Short mmCIF file of N, CA and C in Angstrom, two decimals:
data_model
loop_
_atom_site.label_atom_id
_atom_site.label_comp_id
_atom_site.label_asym_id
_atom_site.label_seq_id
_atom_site.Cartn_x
_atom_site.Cartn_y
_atom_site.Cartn_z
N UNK A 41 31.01 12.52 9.77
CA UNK A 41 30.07 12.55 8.67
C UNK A 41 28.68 12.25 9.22
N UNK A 42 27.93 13.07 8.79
CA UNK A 42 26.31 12.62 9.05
C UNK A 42 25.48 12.58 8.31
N UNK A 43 24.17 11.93 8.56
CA UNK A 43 23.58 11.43 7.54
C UNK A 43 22.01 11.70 7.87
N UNK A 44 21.37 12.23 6.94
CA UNK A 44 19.82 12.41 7.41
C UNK A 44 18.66 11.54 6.51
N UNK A 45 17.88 11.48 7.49
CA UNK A 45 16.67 11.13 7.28
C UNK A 45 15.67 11.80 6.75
N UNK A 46 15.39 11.42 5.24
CA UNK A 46 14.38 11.86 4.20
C UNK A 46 13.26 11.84 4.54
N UNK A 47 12.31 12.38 4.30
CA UNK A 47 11.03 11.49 3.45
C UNK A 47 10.91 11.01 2.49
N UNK A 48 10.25 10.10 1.90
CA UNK A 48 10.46 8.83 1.18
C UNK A 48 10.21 9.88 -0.16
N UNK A 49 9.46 10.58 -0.69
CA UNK A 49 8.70 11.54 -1.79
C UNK A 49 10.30 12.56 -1.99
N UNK A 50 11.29 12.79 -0.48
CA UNK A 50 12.42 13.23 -1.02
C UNK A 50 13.68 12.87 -1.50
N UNK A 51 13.72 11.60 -1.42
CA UNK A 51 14.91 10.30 -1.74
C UNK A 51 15.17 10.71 -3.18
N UNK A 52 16.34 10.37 -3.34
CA UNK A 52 16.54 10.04 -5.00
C UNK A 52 15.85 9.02 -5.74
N UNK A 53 15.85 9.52 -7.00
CA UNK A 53 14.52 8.06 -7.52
C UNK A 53 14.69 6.61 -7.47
N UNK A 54 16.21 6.45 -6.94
CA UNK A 54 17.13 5.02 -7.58
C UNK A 54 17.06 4.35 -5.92
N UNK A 55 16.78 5.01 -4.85
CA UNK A 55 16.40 4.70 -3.71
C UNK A 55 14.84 4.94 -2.93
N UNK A 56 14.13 5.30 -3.83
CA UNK A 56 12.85 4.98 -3.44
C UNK A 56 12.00 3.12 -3.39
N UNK A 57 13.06 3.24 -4.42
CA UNK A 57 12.53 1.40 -4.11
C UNK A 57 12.58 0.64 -3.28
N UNK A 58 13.91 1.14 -2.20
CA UNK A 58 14.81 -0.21 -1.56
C UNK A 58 13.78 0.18 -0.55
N UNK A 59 13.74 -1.44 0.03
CA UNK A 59 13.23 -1.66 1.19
C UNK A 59 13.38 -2.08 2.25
N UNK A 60 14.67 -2.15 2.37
CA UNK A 60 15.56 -2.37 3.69
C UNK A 60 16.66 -1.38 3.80
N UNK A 61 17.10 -1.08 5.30
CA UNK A 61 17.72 0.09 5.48
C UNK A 61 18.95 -0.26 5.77
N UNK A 62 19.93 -0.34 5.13
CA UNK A 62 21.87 -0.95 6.02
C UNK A 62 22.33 0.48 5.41
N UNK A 63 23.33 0.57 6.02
CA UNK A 63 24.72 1.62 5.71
C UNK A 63 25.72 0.38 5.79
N UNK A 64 26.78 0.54 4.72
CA UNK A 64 28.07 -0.48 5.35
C UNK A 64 27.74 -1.83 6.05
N UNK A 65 26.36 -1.80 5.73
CA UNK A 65 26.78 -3.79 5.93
C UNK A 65 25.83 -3.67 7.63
N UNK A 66 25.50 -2.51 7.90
CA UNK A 66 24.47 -2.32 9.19
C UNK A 66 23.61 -2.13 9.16
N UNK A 67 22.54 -3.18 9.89
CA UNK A 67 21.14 -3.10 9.26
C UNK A 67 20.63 -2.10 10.39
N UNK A 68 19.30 -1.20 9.92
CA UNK A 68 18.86 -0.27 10.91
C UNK A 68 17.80 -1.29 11.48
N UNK A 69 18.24 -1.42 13.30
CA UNK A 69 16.80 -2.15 14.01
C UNK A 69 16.36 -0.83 14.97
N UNK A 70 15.24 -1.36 15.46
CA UNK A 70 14.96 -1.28 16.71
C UNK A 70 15.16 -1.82 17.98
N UNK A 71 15.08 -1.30 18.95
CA UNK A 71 15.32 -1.82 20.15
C UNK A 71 14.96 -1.54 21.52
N UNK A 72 14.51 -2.42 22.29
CA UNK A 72 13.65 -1.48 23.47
C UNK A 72 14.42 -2.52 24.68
N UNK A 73 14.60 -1.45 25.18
CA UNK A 73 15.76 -1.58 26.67
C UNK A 73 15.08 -2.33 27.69
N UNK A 74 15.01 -3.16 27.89
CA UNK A 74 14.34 -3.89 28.75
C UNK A 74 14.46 -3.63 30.36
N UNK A 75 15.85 -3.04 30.83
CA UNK A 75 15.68 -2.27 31.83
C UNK A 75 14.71 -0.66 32.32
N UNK A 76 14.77 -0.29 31.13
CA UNK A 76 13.99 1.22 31.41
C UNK A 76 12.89 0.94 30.85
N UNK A 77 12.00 0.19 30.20
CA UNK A 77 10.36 -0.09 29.66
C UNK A 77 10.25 -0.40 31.11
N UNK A 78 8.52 0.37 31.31
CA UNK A 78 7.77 -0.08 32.30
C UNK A 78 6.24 -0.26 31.75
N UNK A 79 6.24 -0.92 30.35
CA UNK A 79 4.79 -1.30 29.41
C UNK A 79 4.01 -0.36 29.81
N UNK A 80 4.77 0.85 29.53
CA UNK A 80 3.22 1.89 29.04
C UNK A 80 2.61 1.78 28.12
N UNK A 81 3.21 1.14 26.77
CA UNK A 81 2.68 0.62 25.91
C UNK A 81 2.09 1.72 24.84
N UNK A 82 2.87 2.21 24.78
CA UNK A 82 2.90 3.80 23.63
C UNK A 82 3.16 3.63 22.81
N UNK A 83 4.60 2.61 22.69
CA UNK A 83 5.20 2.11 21.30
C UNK A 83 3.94 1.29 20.08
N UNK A 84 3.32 0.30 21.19
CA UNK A 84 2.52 -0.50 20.45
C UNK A 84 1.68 0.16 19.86
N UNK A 85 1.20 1.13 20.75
CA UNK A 85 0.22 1.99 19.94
C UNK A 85 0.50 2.80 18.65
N UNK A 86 1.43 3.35 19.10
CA UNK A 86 2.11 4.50 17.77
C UNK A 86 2.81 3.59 16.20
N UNK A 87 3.42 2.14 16.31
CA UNK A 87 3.76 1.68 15.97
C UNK A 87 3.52 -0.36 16.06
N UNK A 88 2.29 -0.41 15.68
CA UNK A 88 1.95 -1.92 15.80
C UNK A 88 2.87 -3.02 15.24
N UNK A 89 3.14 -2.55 13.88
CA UNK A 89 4.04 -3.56 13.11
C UNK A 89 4.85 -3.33 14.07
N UNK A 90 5.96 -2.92 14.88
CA UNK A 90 7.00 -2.71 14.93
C UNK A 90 7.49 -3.62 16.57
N UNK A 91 6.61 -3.10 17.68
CA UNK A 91 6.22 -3.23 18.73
C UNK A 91 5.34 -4.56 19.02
N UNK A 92 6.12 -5.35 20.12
CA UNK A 92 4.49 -5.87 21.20
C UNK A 92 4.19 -6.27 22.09
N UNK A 93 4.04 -6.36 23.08
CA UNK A 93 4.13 -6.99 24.54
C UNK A 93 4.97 -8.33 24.48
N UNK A 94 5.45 -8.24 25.73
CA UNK A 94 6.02 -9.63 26.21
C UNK A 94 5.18 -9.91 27.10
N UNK A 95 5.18 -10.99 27.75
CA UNK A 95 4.89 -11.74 28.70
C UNK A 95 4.65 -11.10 29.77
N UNK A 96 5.56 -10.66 30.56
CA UNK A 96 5.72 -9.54 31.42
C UNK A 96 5.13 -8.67 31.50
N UNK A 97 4.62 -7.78 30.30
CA UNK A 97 4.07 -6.56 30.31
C UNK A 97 4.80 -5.59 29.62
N UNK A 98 6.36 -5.86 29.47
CA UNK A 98 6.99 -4.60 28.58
C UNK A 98 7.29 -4.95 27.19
N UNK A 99 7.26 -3.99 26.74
CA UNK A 99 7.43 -4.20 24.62
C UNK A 99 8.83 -4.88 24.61
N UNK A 100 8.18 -5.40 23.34
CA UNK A 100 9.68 -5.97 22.47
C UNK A 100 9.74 -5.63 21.22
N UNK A 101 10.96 -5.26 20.55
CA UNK A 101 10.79 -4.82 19.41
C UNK A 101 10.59 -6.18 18.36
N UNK A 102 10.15 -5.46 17.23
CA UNK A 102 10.21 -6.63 15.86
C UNK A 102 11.88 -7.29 16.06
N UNK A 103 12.04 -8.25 15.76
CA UNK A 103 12.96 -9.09 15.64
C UNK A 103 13.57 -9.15 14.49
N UNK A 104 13.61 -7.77 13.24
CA UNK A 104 13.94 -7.70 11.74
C UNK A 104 14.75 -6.44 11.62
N UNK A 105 15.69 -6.49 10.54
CA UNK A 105 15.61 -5.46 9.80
C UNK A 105 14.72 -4.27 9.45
N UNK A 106 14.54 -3.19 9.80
CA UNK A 106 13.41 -2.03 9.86
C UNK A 106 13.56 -2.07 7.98
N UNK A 107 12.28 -1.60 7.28
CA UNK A 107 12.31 -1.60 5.99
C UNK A 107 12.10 0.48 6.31
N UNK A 108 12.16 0.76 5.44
CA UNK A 108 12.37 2.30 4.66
C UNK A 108 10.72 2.73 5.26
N UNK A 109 9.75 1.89 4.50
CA UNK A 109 8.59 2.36 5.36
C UNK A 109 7.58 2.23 7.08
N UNK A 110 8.80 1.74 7.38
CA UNK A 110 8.81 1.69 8.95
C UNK A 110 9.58 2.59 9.53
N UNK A 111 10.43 3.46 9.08
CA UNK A 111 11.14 4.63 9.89
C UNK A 111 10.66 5.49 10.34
N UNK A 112 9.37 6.06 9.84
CA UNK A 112 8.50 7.08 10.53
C UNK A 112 7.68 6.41 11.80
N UNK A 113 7.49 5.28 11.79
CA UNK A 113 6.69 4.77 12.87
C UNK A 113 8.14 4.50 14.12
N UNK A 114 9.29 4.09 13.25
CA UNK A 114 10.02 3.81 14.46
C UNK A 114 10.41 5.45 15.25
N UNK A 115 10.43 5.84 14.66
CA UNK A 115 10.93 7.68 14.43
C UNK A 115 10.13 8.00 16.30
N UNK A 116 8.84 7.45 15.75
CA UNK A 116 7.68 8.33 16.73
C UNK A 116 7.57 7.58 18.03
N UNK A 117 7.90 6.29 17.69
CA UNK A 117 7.43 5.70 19.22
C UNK A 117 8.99 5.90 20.13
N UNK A 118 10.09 5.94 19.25
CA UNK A 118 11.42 6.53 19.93
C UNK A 118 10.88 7.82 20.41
N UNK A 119 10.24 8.82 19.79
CA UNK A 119 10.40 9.91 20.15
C UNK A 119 8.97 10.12 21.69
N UNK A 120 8.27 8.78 21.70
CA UNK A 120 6.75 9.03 22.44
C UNK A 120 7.38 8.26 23.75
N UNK A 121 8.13 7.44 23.72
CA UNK A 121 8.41 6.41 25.14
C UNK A 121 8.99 7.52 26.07
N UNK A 122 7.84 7.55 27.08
CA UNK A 122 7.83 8.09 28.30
C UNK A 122 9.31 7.51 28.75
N UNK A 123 10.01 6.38 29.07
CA UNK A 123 10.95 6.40 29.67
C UNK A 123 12.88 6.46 28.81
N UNK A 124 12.18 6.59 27.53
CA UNK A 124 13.20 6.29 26.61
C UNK A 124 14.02 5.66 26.69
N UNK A 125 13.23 4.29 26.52
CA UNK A 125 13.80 2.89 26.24
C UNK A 125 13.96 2.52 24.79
N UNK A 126 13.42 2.99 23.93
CA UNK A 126 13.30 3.23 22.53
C UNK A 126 15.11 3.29 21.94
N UNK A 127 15.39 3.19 21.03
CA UNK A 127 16.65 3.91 20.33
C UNK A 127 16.40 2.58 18.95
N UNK A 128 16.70 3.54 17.99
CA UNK A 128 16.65 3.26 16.64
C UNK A 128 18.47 3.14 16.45
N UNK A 129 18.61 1.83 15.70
CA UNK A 129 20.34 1.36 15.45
C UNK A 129 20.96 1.51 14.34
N UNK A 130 22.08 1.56 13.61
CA UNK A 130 22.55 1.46 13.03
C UNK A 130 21.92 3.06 12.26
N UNK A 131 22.78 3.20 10.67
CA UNK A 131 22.95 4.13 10.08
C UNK A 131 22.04 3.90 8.38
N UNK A 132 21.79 4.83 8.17
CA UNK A 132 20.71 4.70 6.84
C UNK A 132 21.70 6.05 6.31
N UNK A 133 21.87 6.34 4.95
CA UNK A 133 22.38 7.04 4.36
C UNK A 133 21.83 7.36 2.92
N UNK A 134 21.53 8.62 2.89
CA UNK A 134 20.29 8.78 1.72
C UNK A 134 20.84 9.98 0.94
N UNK A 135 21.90 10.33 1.20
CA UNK A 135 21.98 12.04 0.20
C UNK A 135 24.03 11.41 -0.12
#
């Protein structure tokens, strides 16, 4: 079974509200691989809330639950990390 990702203007009306993303009890995070980041620092850019340096020099993701209007930002900096350390978790289910 699979499941896609809306835009928020295409959701059903009874799920435009929610603002946190679980399927089955799984919350959707982010996550940045700490072996393959080498702080190019693309994420932070494309996605501030989400993203931010460590200490070191490589990103860390937010430490939360992604809300509904953070999926396009997580969407892009998954899709911009030069080394694709990026990956978006768990399952959101909208149709």
């Amino acid at each position: 079974m699979q499941y896609a990702l809306l835009p928020r203007a295409d959701l059903p009306r009874t799920l435009r509200n929610v603002r946190s993303c679980s399927f089955r009890g799984t919350p959707v995070r982010v996550r940045v691989d700490p072996e393959r980041c080498q702080g190019h620092g693309v994420c932070v850019v494309t996605a501030p809330a989400l993203f931010d340096f460590q200490d070191d020099g490589k990103a860390v993701a937010a430490a939360r639950e992604l809300e509904v209007a953070d999926l396009d930002g997580a969407r892009a900096a998954e899709a911009s990390c030069p080394e694709l350390a990026i990956a978006i978790e768990g399952k959101l289910r909208t149709a």
